[in-house]
Structure formats: C-alpha cells, structure tokens
Tab-separated table of C-alpha atoms and ligand atoms in Angstrom:
chain	number	residue	atom	x	y	z
A	62	MET	CA	0.003	0.003	-0.004
A	63	GLU	CA	2.837	2.331	0.901
A	64	GLY	CA	4.599	1.458	-2.354
A	65	LEU	CA	1.461	2.091	-4.386
A	66	GLU	CA	1.106	5.488	-2.741
A	67	ALA	CA	4.733	6.312	-3.503
A	68	ALA	CA	4.243	5.436	-7.171
A	69	ILE	CA	1.021	7.436	-7.432
A	70	ARG	CA	2.588	10.584	-6.001
A	71	ARG	CA	5.754	10.258	-8.098
A	72	LEU	CA	4.290	9.467	-11.508
A	73	PRO	CA	2.865	12.137	-13.780
A	74	SER	CA	-0.927	12.102	-13.325
A	75	HIS	CA	-1.535	10.973	-16.928
A	76	HIS	CA	0.860	8.000	-16.685
A	77	GLU	CA	-0.490	4.740	-18.135
A	78	ALA	CA	0.120	2.799	-14.883
A	79	ILE	CA	-1.982	5.142	-12.682
A	80	PRO	CA	-5.372	3.424	-13.229
A	81	ALA	CA	-3.915	0.014	-12.291
A	82	LEU	CA	-2.146	1.476	-9.247
A	83	ARG	CA	-5.331	3.180	-8.061
A	84	ALA	CA	-7.404	0.034	-8.575
A	85	LYS	CA	-4.911	-2.043	-6.595
A	86	HIS	CA	-4.793	0.584	-3.867
A	87	ALA	CA	-8.584	0.482	-3.541
A	88	ALA	CA	-8.527	-3.320	-3.413
A	89	VAL	CA	-5.818	-3.439	-0.725
A	90	GLN	CA	-7.589	-0.837	1.344
A	91	ALA	CA	-10.818	-2.800	1.032
A	92	GLY	CA	-9.092	-5.906	2.356
A	93	PHE	CA	-7.778	-4.067	5.414
A	94	GLY	CA	-11.216	-2.972	6.607
A	95	GLY	CA	-12.712	-6.362	5.961
A	96	GLU	CA	-10.179	-8.351	7.905
A	97	GLN	CA	-10.798	-6.239	10.967
A	98	GLU	CA	-14.503	-7.099	10.858
A	99	LEU	CA	-13.701	-10.795	10.934
A	100	ASP	CA	-11.098	-10.281	13.702
A	101	LYS	CA	-13.802	-8.790	15.896
A	102	VAL	CA	-15.996	-11.860	15.472
A	103	PHE	CA	-13.143	-14.202	16.371
A	104	GLU	CA	-12.279	-12.085	19.378
A	105	SER	CA	-15.807	-12.034	20.762
A	106	TYR	CA	-16.714	-15.681	20.214
A	107	ALA	CA	-15.558	-18.471	22.492
A	108	PHE	CA	-14.996	-21.657	20.509
A	109	SER	CA	-15.208	-24.800	22.595
A	110	MET	CA	-12.719	-26.924	20.619
A	111	LYS	CA	-8.942	-26.609	20.662
A	112	HIS	CA	-8.017	-24.170	17.956
A	113	GLY	CA	-5.583	-21.594	16.660
A	114	ILE	CA	-6.414	-18.436	14.735
A	115	PHE	CA	-3.913	-16.753	12.451
A	116	HIS	CA	-4.336	-13.544	10.485
A	117	ASP	CA	-2.306	-12.398	7.488
A	118	LEU	CA	-0.415	-15.618	7.373
A	119	SER	CA	2.275	-15.760	4.708
A	120	LEU	CA	3.549	-19.251	3.996
A	121	MET	CA	5.849	-20.887	1.508
A	122	SER	CA	4.783	-24.002	-0.333
A	123	SER	CA	5.595	-24.589	-4.019
A	124	THR	CA	5.075	-20.847	-4.107
A	125	HIS	CA	4.533	-18.068	-1.634
A	126	PHE	CA	0.923	-17.643	-0.564
A	127	GLN	CA	-1.040	-15.471	1.817
A	128	ILE	CA	-4.026	-16.435	3.926
A	129	ASP	CA	-6.297	-13.681	5.248
A	130	SER	CA	-7.466	-15.757	8.221
A	131	LEU	CA	-6.850	-19.346	9.217
A	132	PHE	CA	-8.895	-21.242	11.816
A	133	ILE	CA	-7.213	-24.504	12.641
A	134	THR	CA	-8.172	-27.354	14.960
A	135	PRO	CA	-6.799	-30.899	15.402
A	136	SER	CA	-9.618	-32.102	13.066
A	137	TYR	CA	-9.643	-29.589	10.225
A	138	ALA	CA	-8.499	-26.214	8.939
A	139	VAL	CA	-10.587	-23.390	7.517
A	140	LEU	CA	-9.160	-20.682	5.305
A	141	PHE	CA	-11.023	-17.404	5.043
A	142	GLU	CA	-10.653	-14.986	2.191
A	143	VAL	CA	-12.002	-11.627	3.298
A	144	LYS	CA	-13.444	-9.121	0.857
A	145	ASN	CA	-14.682	-5.665	1.555
A	146	ILE	CA	-15.747	-4.257	-1.737
A	147	ALA	CA	-18.696	-1.899	-1.925
A	148	GLY	CA	-21.345	-2.178	-4.586
A	149	GLU	CA	-23.198	-4.969	-6.300
A	150	LEU	CA	-20.909	-7.920	-6.766
A	151	THR	CA	-20.991	-10.826	-9.166
A	152	VAL	CA	-18.495	-13.666	-9.014
A	153	ARG	CA	-17.956	-15.286	-12.410
A	154	LYS	CA	-16.527	-18.695	-12.919
A	155	ASN	CA	-15.094	-18.402	-16.391
A	156	PRO	CA	-12.986	-16.373	-16.551
A	157	PRO	CA	-12.676	-16.267	-12.758
A	158	GLN	CA	-13.499	-12.694	-11.858
A	159	LEU	CA	-15.320	-10.566	-9.362
A	160	ILE	CA	-17.290	-7.851	-11.091
A	161	ARG	CA	-18.313	-4.836	-9.092
A	162	THR	CA	-21.019	-2.422	-10.217
A	163	LEU	CA	-21.322	0.836	-8.329
A	164	GLU	CA	-24.542	2.832	-8.074
A	165	THR	CA	-22.976	5.303	-10.467
A	166	GLY	CA	-22.889	2.510	-13.057
A	167	GLN	CA	-19.127	2.240	-12.928
A	168	VAL	CA	-18.040	-1.391	-13.454
A	169	SER	CA	-14.693	-2.814	-12.361
A	170	GLY	CA	-13.120	-6.250	-12.190
A	171	PHE	CA	-11.194	-7.843	-9.319
A	172	LYS	CA	-9.588	-11.240	-8.830
A	173	SER	CA	-12.161	-13.924	-8.082
A	174	PRO	CA	-12.110	-14.605	-4.334
A	175	ILE	CA	-13.300	-18.154	-5.032
A	176	ALA	CA	-10.455	-18.925	-7.413
A	177	GLN	CA	-7.999	-17.358	-4.957
A	178	LEU	CA	-9.365	-19.423	-2.123
A	179	GLU	CA	-9.348	-22.721	-4.075
A	180	ASN	CA	-5.749	-22.029	-4.944
A	181	ASN	CA	-4.832	-21.219	-1.337
A	182	CYS	CA	-6.588	-24.336	-0.023
A	183	SER	CA	-4.551	-26.599	-2.242
A	184	LEU	CA	-1.334	-24.762	-1.396
A	185	PHE	CA	-2.110	-25.158	2.291
A	186	GLN	CA	-2.790	-28.875	1.760
A	187	ASP	CA	0.662	-29.130	0.165
A	188	TRP	CA	2.158	-27.216	3.037
A	189	LEU	CA	0.645	-29.735	5.501
A	190	HIS	CA	1.676	-32.737	3.377
A	191	SER	CA	5.248	-31.528	3.259
A	192	ARG	CA	5.167	-31.834	7.074
A	193	ASN	CA	3.599	-35.297	6.911
A	194	LEU	CA	0.295	-33.979	8.169
A	195	SER	CA	-3.102	-34.451	6.697
A	196	LEU	CA	-6.255	-32.509	7.605
A	197	PRO	CA	-9.411	-31.647	5.714
A	198	VAL	CA	-9.018	-28.068	4.490
A	199	TYR	CA	-12.154	-25.958	4.017
A	200	GLY	CA	-12.449	-22.499	2.605
A	201	ALA	CA	-14.986	-19.716	2.869
A	202	VAL	CA	-15.220	-16.244	1.398
A	203	VAL	CA	-16.229	-13.598	3.897
A	204	MET	CA	-17.908	-10.431	2.718
A	205	ALA	CA	-17.035	-7.908	5.393
A	206	TYR	CA	-20.280	-5.988	5.458
A	207	ALA	CA	-23.778	-7.392	5.544
A	208	SER	CA	-24.955	-4.530	3.343
A	209	GLN	CA	-23.082	-5.952	0.378
A	210	ARG	CA	-25.078	-7.691	-2.299
A	211	ILE	CA	-23.361	-10.554	-3.992
A	212	GLU	CA	-24.269	-13.036	-6.679
A	213	VAL	CA	-22.161	-16.159	-6.901
A	214	PHE	CA	-22.152	-19.004	-9.397
A	215	ASP	CA	-22.838	-22.429	-7.971
A	216	SER	CA	-19.686	-23.212	-6.077
A	217	LYS	CA	-18.804	-25.515	-3.194
A	218	ILE	CA	-17.218	-22.580	-1.433
A	219	PRO	CA	-19.657	-20.700	0.789
A	220	VAL	CA	-19.859	-16.927	0.901
A	221	LEU	CA	-20.448	-15.738	4.473
A	222	PHE	CA	-20.852	-12.557	6.426
A	223	PRO	CA	-18.647	-12.197	9.525
A	224	SER	CA	-21.491	-12.794	11.974
A	225	THR	CA	-22.295	-16.178	10.370
A	226	VAL	CA	-18.718	-17.469	10.584
A	227	PRO	CA	-19.071	-19.080	14.083
A	228	LEU	CA	-22.182	-20.971	12.997
A	229	TYR	CA	-20.446	-22.096	9.792
A	230	ILE	CA	-17.535	-23.414	11.883
A	231	ARG	CA	-19.865	-25.217	14.282
A	232	LYS	CA	-21.621	-26.963	11.414
A	233	LEU	CA	-18.445	-28.362	9.873
A	234	PRO	CA	-18.322	-32.160	10.048
A	235	THR	CA	-16.392	-33.073	13.162
A	236	THR	CA	-14.296	-36.165	13.308
A	237	SER	CA	-12.298	-37.348	16.258
A	238	PRO	CA	-9.072	-35.329	16.340
A	239	LEU	CA	-6.692	-36.336	13.551
A	240	LEU	CA	-3.737	-34.810	15.339
A	241	ASP	CA	-2.723	-35.589	18.904
A	242	ASP	CA	-2.028	-32.734	21.326
A	243	GLU	CA	1.690	-32.730	20.826
A	244	THR	CA	1.454	-32.695	17.030
A	245	PHE	CA	-1.137	-29.919	17.142
A	246	VAL	CA	1.027	-27.727	19.366
A	247	THR	CA	3.998	-28.342	17.066
A	248	LEU	CA	1.847	-27.427	14.079
A	249	LEU	CA	0.794	-24.151	15.708
A	250	SER	CA	4.399	-23.235	16.376
A	251	GLN	CA	5.379	-24.200	12.816
A	252	LEU	CA	2.660	-21.910	11.511
A	253	ASN	CA	4.080	-19.189	13.720
A	254	SER	CA	7.629	-19.654	12.536
A	255	GLY	CA	6.581	-20.412	8.983
A	256	HIS	CA	4.981	-17.031	8.919
A	257	ARG	CA	7.062	-14.793	6.737
A	258	GLN	CA	6.473	-11.143	6.513
A	259	PHE	CA	5.339	-10.638	2.999
A	260	ILE	CA	7.576	-8.148	1.265
A	261	PRO	CA	6.125	-7.455	-2.159
A	262	ALA	CA	8.369	-6.945	-5.168
A	263	PRO	CA	9.342	-3.336	-5.944
A	264	ILE	CA	6.423	-1.471	-7.482
A	265	CYS	CA	8.230	-0.558	-10.708
A	266	GLU	CA	8.954	-4.206	-11.318
A	267	THR	CA	5.401	-5.358	-10.583
A	268	TYR	CA	3.801	-2.688	-12.762
A	269	SER	CA	6.500	-2.504	-15.463
A	270	ILE	CA	7.076	1.198	-14.837
A	271	ARG	CA	10.220	2.661	-16.417
A	272	ARG	CA	12.587	4.037	-13.807
A	273	SER	CA	12.888	7.235	-15.814
A	274	ASP	CA	9.113	7.810	-15.507
A	275	ILE	CA	9.412	8.255	-11.760
A	276	ARG	CA	9.746	11.924	-10.797
A	277	THR	CA	12.775	12.403	-8.556
A	278	GLY	CA	13.305	14.927	-5.822
A	279	VAL	CA	12.256	15.516	-2.237
A	280	ILE	CA	8.561	16.245	-1.690
A	281	CYS	CA	7.683	19.182	0.535
A	282	PRO	CA	5.687	18.030	3.577
A	283	GLY	CA	4.121	21.484	3.688
A	284	CYS	CA	2.686	21.802	0.186
A	285	ASN	CA	3.457	18.432	-1.521
A	286	VAL	CA	5.443	20.087	-4.275
A	287	LEU	CA	8.382	18.072	-5.545
A	288	GLY	CA	11.934	19.389	-5.538
A	289	MET	CA	13.023	20.805	-2.189
A	290	SER	CA	16.584	21.970	-2.118
A	291	TRP	CA	19.239	21.191	0.488
A	292	HIS	CA	20.539	24.354	1.936
A	293	LYS	CA	22.462	24.899	5.187
A	294	ARG	CA	21.628	21.421	6.492
A	295	LYS	CA	17.944	21.803	5.859
A	296	TRP	CA	15.487	21.064	3.072
A	297	GLU	CA	13.882	24.174	1.800
A	298	CYS	CA	10.761	24.464	-0.341
A	299	LEU	CA	11.064	27.134	-2.982
A	300	LYS	CA	7.317	27.180	-3.396
A	301	CYS	CA	6.061	27.650	0.181
A	302	GLY	CA	9.231	28.348	2.121
A	303	PHE	CA	8.819	25.310	4.383
A	304	ARG	CA	12.106	24.207	5.974
A	305	CYS	CA	12.940	20.952	7.699
A	306	SER	CA	15.808	18.517	8.073
A	307	LYS	CA	13.933	15.222	7.606
A	308	ALA	CA	12.056	15.483	4.305
A	309	HIS	CA	14.542	13.142	2.561
A	310	ILE	CA	13.561	10.184	4.748
A	311	GLN	CA	10.292	9.615	2.893
A	312	ALA	CA	12.040	10.143	-0.458
A	313	ILE	CA	14.628	7.484	0.334
A	314	ARG	CA	11.859	5.124	1.484
A	315	ASP	CA	10.034	5.818	-1.779
A	316	TRP	CA	13.183	4.874	-3.701
A	317	PHE	CA	13.342	1.470	-1.996
A	318	LEU	CA	9.608	0.851	-2.356
A	319	LEU	CA	9.701	1.720	-6.046
A	320	PHE	CA	13.013	0.307	-7.225
A	321	GLY	CA	14.184	-2.072	-4.473
A	322	GLY	CA	17.735	-3.382	-4.313
A	323	LYS	CA	20.788	-1.477	-3.184
A	324	MET	CA	21.238	2.253	-3.221
A	325	THR	CA	24.563	3.846	-4.021
A	326	ASN	CA	25.664	7.320	-3.082
A	327	ARG	CA	25.123	8.319	-6.689
A	328	ASP	CA	21.552	6.907	-6.699
A	329	CYS	CA	20.868	8.921	-3.591
A	330	ARG	CA	22.252	12.173	-5.038
A	331	GLU	CA	20.284	11.733	-8.236
A	332	PHE	CA	17.054	10.977	-6.449
A	333	LEU	CA	17.318	13.701	-3.805
A	334	HIS	CA	18.914	16.254	-6.180
A	335	LEU	CA	22.018	16.612	-4.040
A	336	GLU	CA	25.321	17.708	-5.462
A	337	ARG	CA	27.813	16.817	-2.792
A	338	GLN	CA	28.753	13.222	-1.998
A	339	GLN	CA	29.373	14.108	1.638
A	340	ASN	CA	25.828	15.360	2.056
A	341	ALA	CA	24.363	12.170	0.639
A	342	ASN	CA	26.732	10.168	2.829
A	343	ARG	CA	25.662	11.915	5.965
A	344	LEU	CA	21.954	11.600	5.240
A	345	LEU	CA	22.232	7.914	4.379
A	346	ARG	CA	24.379	7.159	7.407
A	347	ASP	CA	21.835	8.750	9.739
A	348	MET	CA	19.071	6.511	8.431
A	349	ASN	CA	20.436	3.303	9.944
A	350	LEU	CA	20.273	1.385	6.695
A	351	HIS	CA	21.942	-1.941	6.168
A	352	THR	CA	25.315	-1.230	4.519
A	353	GLU	CA	27.666	-3.288	2.414
A	354	GLY	CA	31.154	-2.431	1.214
A	355	ALA	CA	33.312	0.496	2.217
A	356	ASN	CA	33.999	4.004	1.018
A	357	ARG	CA	33.211	4.462	-2.663
A	358	ASN	CA	31.709	1.014	-3.068
A	359	ARG	CA	29.368	1.297	-0.138
A	360	THR	CA	25.727	0.401	-0.847
A	361	TYR	CA	22.672	0.780	1.335
A	362	LYS	CA	19.663	-1.421	1.733
A	363	MET	CA	16.418	-0.825	3.544
A	364	TRP	CA	14.482	-3.663	5.182
A	365	LEU	CA	10.924	-2.807	4.424
A	366	SER	CA	8.610	-4.499	6.859
A	367	ALA	CA	4.882	-4.953	6.735
A	368	SER	CA	3.077	-2.650	9.096
A	369	LYS	CA	0.371	-5.160	10.014
A	370	GLN	CA	1.069	-7.511	12.850
A	371	LYS	CA	-0.010	-11.113	12.995
A	372	ARG	CA	-1.976	-12.356	15.929
A	373	THR	CA	-2.544	-15.931	17.032
B	1020	LIG	ZN1	6.297	23.572	0.080
C-alpha cells in the first residue's frame, strides 16, 4: 500500500500505470477494513474446541501464498478470504473474476475470491503434506459488510458474512481429532515460525514502470510540491518556504519501495537532487540502513517490513 502510494505521488498524473495502481490501492484498502471485521467476530466468540487463529499468514509451499485468516483445529483447517468491496458484486466462474457495479454505473473487475481461495486451499494442503500432516481443508469467502449484495455462481465454497462465521464453523463435520495434542502444538508453532512477513516486489517491477518515469526529488511536507533543495543542512521548499531537516527520509523510502535493491551514493544524489557526495553520505548514514562495502563502493539497503502484525 505504501509502495502504491509512492508510485502514485511520483508518476505524472496521466501516466499509463496510474489506473492500475489506483485500482490495486482500492482493493488493498478494502481488504484491510474487511479483515478487521472478521477479527472482531473471532475475538468475541468463544470456541469450545482446541483451535488456533492466524491472520495475514504468509507461507511458503511450491510458491509463496497469503491467507487472510486461518482457523485450525486438530480435526480440520478453515481458510477465510475476506473481501470488503462496496457495490453490487458478481463472481464469475469463467474467466474467474469478481465484477463490481457501483450505483454510479461504474463497473470494475477484481480477482475472483473463489479462485484465490481454491488455490490457497490446495497450497495449504501441500504445506501440510510436506510436514507429513493431513487434515481436511475448508475454505470460505467472507464479505465484510452485511450490506453488500453478492451473486455467486454455484460453487462448493460458501460466501459468508462475519457474523455467520461461528455458525459455519460449528456446522463443519467433526471427526475425532486427527492430530494428537503434541502434534497440534507443534503445528501451531510451525505456523508461527513459517509465517514470513510478505515483502512485495518493488512497485516498478510489478507494474512495469520505467525508472525514468518516476519523478525524482524531495517532496515538501508542507505543500506536496516536488523538488526541495538542500541548503544549510535543511530542506527548503522554494514554493512555500517550508524548511525541515527530515524530508529526505520519505524520499529514500520511496526509492526502496519503487526500485528495491541497493542504493549507491550516486543513486541517492540523483534521487534527492544533491550535489555533494558528503551530504548524501551523511543523510544515508543517519538513516540506519543496512550497509555493504566501504567508502566508494558502499551500498545501502532498507528492510521494508509490513506494518500489520499477525496475531494468534
Ligand atoms: Zn512547500
């Protein structure tokens, strides 16, 4: 989300990637709100069986995959894909797509939550198999708000509202536990440690944006105009006169979100519009970045971490 915002503010407004960036931004934002609705239900409901609940779980199977919410017991696992998209929704099977129609008549397409979920369920099965475990894996799509209207093709995967999730869980076929206590506890800790913070690829790579299309310079926190200048140890905005010493921090973060990889002193000078190597050195050094190499060959790397925390 942060990377998408960086790209949107640094691309010219007519750039061809802007519609895709805005659509993705809306979709990510929609997911955030929705997951919180489901969290509340899990927090307020006392389940009688042994269970573990994980949110924003990122796991590695044959490929990396992300689970919005996982409810796991010694008898089965349930994966929830949470959607919070306003408007009238239709899930199509072929091609798999979620079509949203707003009251204004505007129509847009999203990834099919059912296809996403089916894919995630089989990846999670593989993940369990690779640990010599076997559990039935169920999946359900959760529409975050009961006011949403949704039309779904005939699919085995149910579409629920958050308040109906506990009842859905209670109605699942229960077998005697397939995992003994010790195995279950080990599984929970493996899920914990298997959780990887999902660091998406740099935005320019994902959206095939040419590096040269990105507008460089430091953005003024006062008036959002690009191109502050470094003068007497401070950034100064020529437009509004705002002065501060920290405006480059966001710019350097933008660079890593957009391009990824390692930053050299030269990259930094070009992006911040600095002339002197020493100035770039000092600013980079103060940011506590991960460094490699010495003197002229020194490069800097930023560990971007997800802002959302997982909860079990
Ligand atoms: Zn300004």
